[in-house]
Amino acid sequence: MKKDKLHIHWYPGHIAKAERQLKEQLSLVDVVIEVRDARLPLSSSYTNIKKLLGEKPRLLLLNKADLTEKNELKKWVEYLKISTGCPVFVTDAKGTKDLSFVIKNAVELSELKIQALMAKGLLRRAARAMVVGMPNVGKSSIINKLTKSSKTKIGAKAGVTRQQQWVRINPNLELLDTPGIIPTRQDNQIQAVKLAFVSSVSENAYSPEPVATALLEMLEKYPQVKEYYGVDFLSLDAVALSRNWVKKGGEADTERTAVYILKDFREGRLGLFILDELPQ
Ligand code: G4P
């Protein structure tokens, strides 16, 4: 497969399978904790997430907040609260802050459903929650944090054929310990390229040079990036030559440069960015 153009390849068959799997998992829970990458508050979600979740209550976490600019992220939180109607929080799953507020909110959001079950004559039971999100947004890190102080595995539920492991977080909440993966549909190429910036699409689906070039175009307006690389304008050649990432004969090694630039961005060395446009 030729991948030197700016194009992210996607596989409808894999996506259909992942969607089926996600729907199966969703059928088991009362409340959904959706994790997005705070650097892409819109692009790291499904446009039709509401359709996928149906009436299930949802809590939204903008994770990797440590890689974004705080004041800008606050505006996104306000915007998303209004546009989704969900509680929205920022998280840093690598940081030390505990996530008990996530547990509290998940329990509160499930209460209506639990009350409805009790109205039908059933005994009160713990609410069931799961974490969903695109690849690499930090779902497993969030699950680890939520379950850190309570490692009570309670096994697969009766009637559930697949191996789904649950963890009792407290008497009011059980969490599915495997995340639901929202497949990154890449029919929207602009969104797909942004997802490649943050490693939410597999490296096999694109070649680094055009993706790093697209990233540099987006970062052109930030002087600190030019300063970081010691260049007057951002291009693979300019950065390669400035950093001496050259091949034999002195020609710019653009492939190596592209890989390094993507790594620098992903690890926050180029600064703190949100790469979606906040809608007015
Ligand atoms: P996933 O389940 O959604 O696929 O994501 P996962 O938790 O595996 O996290 C993907 C990568 O993102 C991991 O880095 C993880 O450490 C990092 N990560 C998760 N949450 C945060 C966050 O809030 N801030 C930052 N800066 N990074 C976060 P990795 O390089 O794959 O592994 P490692 O660095 O943990 O060894």
XYZ file of C-alpha atoms and ligand atoms in Angstrom:
316
model
C 0.000 0.000 0.000
C 1.379 3.420 -0.941
C 1.100 5.857 1.949
C 3.205 8.854 1.023
C 0.246 11.185 0.386
C -1.734 12.812 3.153
C -4.330 10.131 3.473
C -5.349 8.008 6.414
C -6.447 4.542 5.422
C -9.391 2.942 7.122
C -10.972 -0.444 7.082
C -14.792 -0.498 7.117
C -14.830 -4.221 8.028
C -12.789 -3.665 11.209
C -14.907 -0.695 12.109
C -18.184 -2.566 11.741
C -16.824 -5.336 14.004
C -15.608 -2.847 16.621
C -18.987 -1.091 16.576
C -20.807 -4.387 17.127
C -18.541 -5.192 20.049
C -19.075 -1.762 21.568
C -22.857 -2.045 21.241
C -22.742 -5.385 23.041
C -20.788 -3.880 25.925
C -23.064 -0.855 26.054
C -26.094 -3.079 26.482
C -24.676 -4.131 29.871
C -24.343 -0.720 31.512
C -26.480 2.048 32.986
C -24.047 4.923 32.511
C -21.177 5.718 30.157
C -17.969 7.572 30.947
C -16.775 8.953 27.616
C -13.087 9.884 27.471
C -11.806 12.327 24.872
C -8.362 13.719 24.218
C -8.464 17.288 25.551
C -6.271 18.401 22.626
C -9.124 17.371 20.301
C -12.358 17.995 22.214
C -14.475 17.458 19.078
C -12.346 15.342 16.772
C -11.701 12.654 19.391
C -15.384 11.817 19.545
C -17.828 10.218 17.208
C -20.159 12.621 15.445
C -23.023 10.228 16.100
C -22.047 9.230 19.629
C -25.564 10.121 20.795
C -27.083 7.646 18.380
C -24.638 4.992 19.528
C -25.424 5.511 23.213
C -29.170 5.969 22.844
C -30.754 7.240 26.053
C -27.874 6.197 28.289
C -26.609 8.959 30.551
C -23.080 10.022 29.757
C -20.281 11.732 31.624
C -17.619 13.416 29.537
C -13.932 13.518 30.506
C -11.419 15.645 28.613
C -8.291 13.694 29.453
C -4.626 14.649 28.939
C -5.594 18.099 30.172
C -1.945 18.512 31.207
C -1.084 18.809 27.481
C -3.462 21.742 26.899
C -3.662 25.390 27.864
C -5.885 25.653 30.974
C -7.893 28.788 30.124
C -8.635 27.619 26.605
C -9.759 24.249 27.941
C -12.149 25.954 30.383
C -13.970 27.520 27.419
C -14.297 24.074 25.845
C -15.741 22.652 29.051
C -18.442 25.342 29.064
C -19.147 24.795 25.365
C -19.407 21.019 25.698
C -21.633 21.215 28.771
C -24.133 23.209 26.723
C -23.793 21.347 23.430
C -23.921 17.824 24.898
C -26.065 18.425 27.986
C -23.645 16.151 29.903
C -21.493 16.844 32.939
C -17.994 17.609 31.595
C -14.722 17.390 33.546
C -11.047 17.694 32.750
C -8.689 14.936 33.866
C -5.005 14.120 33.862
C -4.845 10.378 34.263
C -1.070 10.542 34.722
C -1.347 13.108 37.511
C -1.918 12.598 41.214
C -5.455 14.040 41.528
C -7.958 11.371 42.466
C -11.036 10.752 40.356
C -13.621 10.261 43.102
C -15.725 13.012 41.489
C -16.121 10.771 38.437
C -17.471 7.962 40.629
C -19.855 10.310 42.432
C -21.209 11.723 39.159
C -21.587 8.304 37.542
C -23.654 7.118 40.514
C -25.822 10.242 40.392
C -26.426 9.906 36.660
C -27.566 6.281 37.072
C -29.998 6.966 39.877
C -33.031 7.458 37.614
C -32.486 4.053 36.027
C -31.995 2.341 39.400
C -35.147 4.011 40.721
C -37.048 2.826 37.636
C -35.920 -0.765 38.315
C -37.011 -0.473 41.931
C -40.382 0.852 40.812
C -40.786 -2.423 38.926
C -40.316 -4.300 42.206
C -36.598 -5.163 41.881
C -34.169 -4.740 44.770
C -31.767 -1.806 44.634
C -28.521 -2.777 42.921
C -25.235 -1.036 42.184
C -25.180 1.035 39.007
C -23.075 -0.371 36.136
C -20.701 1.850 34.251
C -18.153 1.579 31.480
C -15.451 3.773 30.017
C -15.544 4.388 26.261
C -13.415 6.396 23.879
C -11.191 6.358 20.850
C -7.842 4.563 20.938
C -5.096 6.130 23.069
C -7.223 8.815 24.733
C -6.376 7.340 28.151
C -9.282 4.947 28.803
C -7.161 2.254 30.498
C -5.324 4.849 32.573
C -8.672 6.223 33.777
C -9.960 2.725 34.601
C -6.762 2.028 36.562
C -7.215 5.209 38.569
C -10.892 4.541 39.232
C -10.235 0.998 40.407
C -6.967 1.616 42.249
C -8.387 1.584 45.739
C -10.836 -1.230 45.042
C -9.623 -4.318 43.305
C -12.717 -6.425 44.037
C -13.240 -8.344 40.839
C -16.767 -9.661 40.851
C -16.646 -11.794 37.755
C -18.888 -12.130 34.755
C -22.601 -11.553 35.250
C -25.078 -14.342 34.794
C -26.536 -14.221 31.327
C -23.515 -12.507 29.872
C -21.751 -14.902 27.541
C -18.649 -12.877 26.790
C -15.848 -12.643 29.328
C -16.668 -9.275 30.814
C -14.928 -8.595 34.091
C -16.469 -6.172 36.568
C -14.872 -4.333 39.447
C -16.881 -3.147 42.439
C -15.793 0.440 43.038
C -18.132 0.928 46.026
C -21.570 -0.415 47.054
C -23.209 1.891 44.513
C -21.027 1.387 41.436
C -19.568 -1.446 39.392
C -17.240 -0.753 36.500
C -16.559 -2.902 33.464
C -12.806 -3.323 33.604
C -12.238 -3.351 29.840
C -12.865 -0.116 27.985
C -15.190 0.189 25.024
C -13.258 1.293 21.991
C -14.935 3.817 19.728
C -13.407 2.979 16.354
C -11.805 5.943 14.640
C -13.917 6.239 11.488
C -11.647 7.924 9.069
C -14.054 8.921 6.351
C -13.565 12.500 7.566
C -9.931 13.030 6.569
C -9.399 16.283 8.488
C -10.520 14.596 11.676
C -8.456 11.501 10.820
C -5.261 13.498 10.371
C -5.793 15.228 13.715
C -6.312 11.817 15.308
C -3.025 10.703 13.770
C -1.304 13.668 15.492
C -2.350 12.276 18.886
C -1.728 8.578 18.039
C -5.407 7.683 17.933
C -4.967 5.981 14.582
C -2.552 3.161 14.004
C 0.839 4.127 12.564
C 0.228 1.560 9.819
C -2.563 3.731 8.446
C -0.405 6.671 7.353
C 3.124 7.761 6.580
C 4.695 10.249 8.979
C 5.927 12.876 6.500
C 2.586 14.230 5.223
C 1.064 13.974 8.700
C 3.959 15.889 10.308
C 3.757 18.465 7.507
C 0.041 18.958 8.232
C 0.870 19.339 11.929
C 3.525 21.967 11.178
C 0.976 23.906 9.082
C -1.359 23.930 12.071
C 1.407 25.022 14.423
C 2.756 27.723 12.088
C 0.938 30.449 14.050
C 2.681 29.554 17.326
C 6.054 31.350 17.634
C 7.228 29.017 20.407
C 7.354 26.083 17.976
C 9.654 27.991 15.591
C 11.741 28.994 18.571
C 11.933 25.395 19.775
C 13.318 24.236 16.434
C 15.337 27.408 15.771
C 13.674 28.119 12.391
C 11.916 31.112 10.774
C 9.170 29.031 9.205
C 7.980 25.514 9.849
C 8.745 22.851 7.261
C 10.268 19.391 7.438
C 13.338 20.573 5.515
C 13.882 23.620 7.685
C 13.575 21.648 10.930
C 15.780 18.817 9.594
C 18.544 21.187 8.602
C 18.310 23.213 11.801
C 18.545 20.024 13.915
C 21.101 18.430 11.617
C 18.802 15.492 10.949
C 20.425 14.878 7.585
C 21.367 11.929 5.436
C 24.797 11.237 4.013
C 25.594 14.117 1.686
C 23.738 16.654 3.843
C 20.250 16.152 2.399
C 17.407 16.648 4.924
C 16.223 13.351 6.412
C 12.554 14.266 6.266
C 11.280 10.859 7.308
C 13.278 10.842 10.548
C 12.397 14.498 11.113
C 8.683 13.779 10.705
C 8.847 10.999 13.307
C 10.703 13.262 15.772
C 8.288 16.164 15.265
C 5.258 13.954 15.913
C 6.969 12.597 19.039
C 7.836 16.111 20.262
C 4.213 17.183 19.804
C 2.750 14.078 21.460
C 4.976 14.442 24.488
C 4.134 18.126 24.959
C 7.596 19.467 24.118
C 6.253 21.915 21.512
C 3.856 23.530 23.978
C 0.254 23.171 25.065
C -2.331 23.107 22.269
C -5.976 22.465 21.477
C -6.198 21.718 17.786
C -9.965 21.895 17.257
C -11.684 25.219 16.599
C -14.077 26.255 19.338
C -17.450 26.792 17.606
C -18.906 30.252 18.168
P -6.325 3.900 25.865
O -6.693 2.879 26.899
O -7.415 4.877 25.614
O -5.818 3.327 24.585
O -5.143 4.791 26.451
P -4.072 4.461 27.616
O -4.702 4.579 28.958
O -3.371 3.202 27.285
O -3.088 5.708 27.434
C -2.409 5.930 26.216
C -1.164 6.729 26.485
O -1.540 8.018 26.983
C -0.260 6.137 27.557
O 1.067 6.519 27.234
C -0.678 6.851 28.823
O 0.331 6.865 29.806
C -0.925 8.242 28.261
N -1.887 9.010 29.061
C -3.076 8.609 29.534
N -3.679 9.610 30.190
C -2.856 10.680 30.134
C -2.941 12.036 30.623
O -3.909 12.468 31.239
N -1.880 12.847 30.318
C -0.794 12.424 29.610
N 0.177 13.301 29.367
N -0.688 11.151 29.146
C -1.709 10.305 29.406
P 2.104 5.522 26.612
O 3.222 6.318 26.101
O 1.398 4.602 25.680
O 2.532 4.702 27.816
P 3.280 5.206 29.150
O 3.795 6.593 28.928
O 2.244 5.177 30.224
O 4.330 4.185 29.327
